[in-house]
XYZ file of C-alpha atoms in Angstrom:
216
model
C -26.961 -7.424 16.547
C -29.839 -8.713 14.384
C -31.255 -5.178 12.905
C -27.890 -3.804 12.351
C -28.161 -5.815 8.678
C -31.479 -5.808 8.147
C -33.095 -3.530 5.358
C -30.065 -4.359 2.837
C -27.477 -3.552 5.081
C -25.317 -6.628 5.028
C -25.173 -6.161 1.148
C -24.238 -3.487 2.086
C -21.001 -4.479 4.413
C -20.347 -6.976 2.532
C -19.799 -4.655 -0.717
C -17.764 -2.047 1.309
C -15.325 -4.977 2.927
C -15.270 -6.166 -1.069
C -14.077 -2.527 -1.602
C -11.566 -2.442 0.659
C -9.892 -6.041 -0.184
C -10.112 -4.307 -4.036
C -8.703 -1.607 -2.550
C -5.892 -2.260 -1.197
C -4.643 -4.750 -3.211
C -4.538 -2.129 -6.343
C -2.718 -0.546 -4.442
C -0.387 -2.692 -2.921
C 0.419 -3.968 -6.720
C 1.433 -0.932 -7.880
C 2.871 0.313 -4.605
C 5.251 -2.600 -4.867
C 6.597 -2.293 -8.534
C 6.391 2.033 -7.872
C 8.921 0.866 -4.666
C 11.066 -0.954 -6.409
C 11.838 1.783 -9.377
C 12.541 3.949 -6.605
C 14.793 1.924 -4.516
C 16.774 1.551 -8.174
C 16.151 5.146 -8.638
C 18.217 5.981 -4.892
C 20.776 3.485 -5.493
C 21.741 4.001 -8.775
C 24.800 5.705 -10.731
C 22.687 8.457 -12.037
C 23.053 11.372 -10.339
C 19.346 13.092 -11.314
C 17.822 9.352 -11.204
C 18.843 9.454 -7.517
C 18.144 12.864 -6.996
C 13.992 12.708 -8.186
C 13.888 9.289 -6.024
C 15.013 11.294 -2.990
C 12.845 13.802 -3.384
C 9.659 10.830 -4.240
C 10.582 10.091 -0.832
C 10.878 12.230 1.809
C 7.709 14.909 -0.042
C 5.023 11.485 -0.303
C 6.671 9.537 3.493
C 6.648 13.163 5.355
C 2.902 14.090 3.381
C 0.160 13.609 5.740
C -2.241 11.300 3.687
C -5.267 12.375 4.039
C -3.910 15.341 3.327
C -2.132 13.469 -0.373
C -6.008 12.755 -0.729
C -6.750 16.371 -1.287
C -4.123 17.219 -3.569
C -5.573 13.973 -5.757
C -8.929 13.744 -5.400
C -9.244 16.904 -6.461
C -6.056 18.602 -7.831
C -5.807 16.621 -10.866
C -9.246 17.295 -11.851
C -7.450 21.114 -12.712
C -4.738 19.269 -14.196
C -7.360 18.069 -16.875
C -7.348 14.426 -15.315
C -10.858 12.751 -14.848
C -10.871 9.610 -12.594
C -13.513 7.744 -10.653
C -12.625 8.257 -7.420
C -11.680 4.657 -6.695
C -9.158 5.381 -9.396
C -8.111 7.884 -7.204
C -7.957 6.104 -4.623
C -5.510 3.992 -5.619
C -3.246 6.232 -6.990
C -2.891 8.270 -3.382
C -2.623 5.379 -1.806
C 0.186 3.678 -4.030
C 2.346 7.038 -4.095
C 1.665 7.007 -1.111
C 2.572 3.600 0.119
C 5.423 3.240 -2.293
C 7.762 5.425 -0.299
C 7.989 3.888 2.285
C 8.012 0.148 0.014
C 11.139 2.310 -1.534
C 12.548 1.805 1.765
C 12.549 -0.643 3.280
C 13.879 -2.237 0.110
C 16.691 0.478 -0.559
C 17.447 -1.379 3.763
C 17.696 -4.630 2.308
C 19.984 -4.222 -0.612
C 22.908 -2.326 1.735
C 22.133 -5.431 2.949
C 24.166 -7.345 0.003
C 27.837 -7.789 0.683
C 29.292 -5.421 -1.859
C 31.352 -7.787 -2.523
C 28.671 -10.026 -4.919
C 27.353 -6.900 -7.192
C 31.175 -6.093 -8.120
C 32.207 -9.929 -9.486
C 28.539 -9.572 -11.046
C 30.597 -6.570 -13.442
C 33.293 -7.813 -13.617
C 31.620 -10.522 -15.208
C 30.093 -8.305 -18.214
C 26.927 -7.602 -16.787
C 24.793 -3.734 -16.796
C 23.764 -1.961 -13.359
C 19.833 -3.111 -14.763
C 21.500 -6.710 -14.726
C 23.150 -7.240 -11.489
C 20.444 -5.089 -9.743
C 17.849 -7.878 -10.796
C 19.265 -11.376 -10.823
C 21.717 -10.842 -8.531
C 21.267 -7.701 -5.298
C 17.162 -7.878 -5.720
C 16.102 -11.559 -5.049
C 18.172 -11.053 -2.339
C 17.458 -7.898 -0.228
C 13.307 -8.936 -1.133
C 14.170 -12.062 1.522
C 16.041 -10.091 4.111
C 13.142 -7.397 3.746
C 9.820 -10.137 3.485
C 9.301 -9.226 8.003
C 9.709 -5.351 7.570
C 7.133 -5.285 4.462
C 4.626 -6.318 5.782
C 4.441 -4.429 8.421
C 4.211 -1.610 4.923
C 1.218 -4.072 3.788
C -0.723 -4.781 6.465
C -1.100 -1.459 7.053
C -2.742 -0.644 4.027
C -6.332 -1.652 4.654
C -6.137 0.390 7.624
C -5.075 3.350 5.844
C -7.637 2.625 2.753
C -10.537 3.844 5.472
C -9.233 7.212 3.892
C -10.478 6.960 0.536
C -14.127 6.216 2.630
C -14.588 10.100 3.000
C -14.084 10.705 -0.574
C -17.046 8.970 -0.792
C -15.628 5.745 -2.211
C -17.897 2.228 -0.752
C -15.535 0.981 1.493
C -15.932 -0.304 4.956
C -15.762 3.215 6.645
C -18.332 4.673 4.270
C -20.061 1.676 5.752
C -19.332 2.831 8.817
C -20.463 6.654 8.209
C -23.426 5.233 6.170
C -25.307 3.550 9.255
C -24.441 6.450 11.657
C -25.845 8.562 9.845
C -28.962 6.263 9.459
C -29.396 5.467 13.234
C -27.929 2.272 14.107
C -25.853 2.417 17.118
C -21.506 3.206 16.894
C -20.380 0.242 18.587
C -22.345 -2.416 17.779
C -20.792 -1.385 13.835
C -16.996 0.018 14.304
C -16.925 -3.824 15.817
C -17.421 -5.325 12.555
C -15.541 -2.615 11.235
C -12.893 -3.688 13.572
C -13.025 -7.346 12.657
C -12.873 -7.194 8.961
C -9.889 -5.018 8.975
C -8.643 -7.380 11.378
C -9.550 -10.758 9.211
C -8.102 -7.900 6.132
C -4.678 -7.727 7.811
C -4.343 -11.071 8.684
C -4.248 -12.879 6.027
C -1.836 -10.169 4.751
C 0.212 -11.260 7.298
C 0.245 -14.991 7.012
C 1.002 -14.885 4.068
C 3.723 -12.802 4.437
C 4.524 -15.827 7.257
C 4.445 -18.214 4.564
C 6.478 -16.405 2.318
C 9.564 -15.906 5.059
C 8.992 -19.473 5.320
C 9.277 -20.612 2.238
C 11.468 -18.015 0.749
C 13.863 -18.422 3.479
C 18.042 -18.687 3.658
C 19.996 -21.147 5.414
C 22.745 -19.862 7.298
């Protein structure tokens, strides 16, 4: 263990850990925004929007993440869309995770009594107002548990980015393995880092569940 972090390897591990946290946080933010929009599409009274949301979810939820990375990293440049590999990774993770966020939110929306939406509409509220001011706040509280599972998995999913030249934890593992360090020791530290990130996400959602719990 003493030789593993010699010769700058500690800085490499630190940078990989911070890159994983940054990639996971950005992807989680955009996945939440995109997933919420898609959930609104899925319950929209407009058929075209419902169809778009359904196709999006069924396509990306059932596409292997590695295949999606290949499509984004190598496909978008062919369409004259050029970003660095970190941005491509954030796009792929956001798109993939948004499909799961959408379905979790849609399930929460379905738990809100229909009478509340009808009452809101009878007061003259539009679909958008009813969704954002009446339905989504209640739905969001009910799905914090399953939503936490989606975002706990996100840091682990970010490991795929290491195979596409993003300097996160999995890339750190590949680099040190190539240098001849013990693979079991490397995986121990990498697994510990992923566990730390996932635990922080789980504790955050547990705090939110306690803080936003509704007395019944």
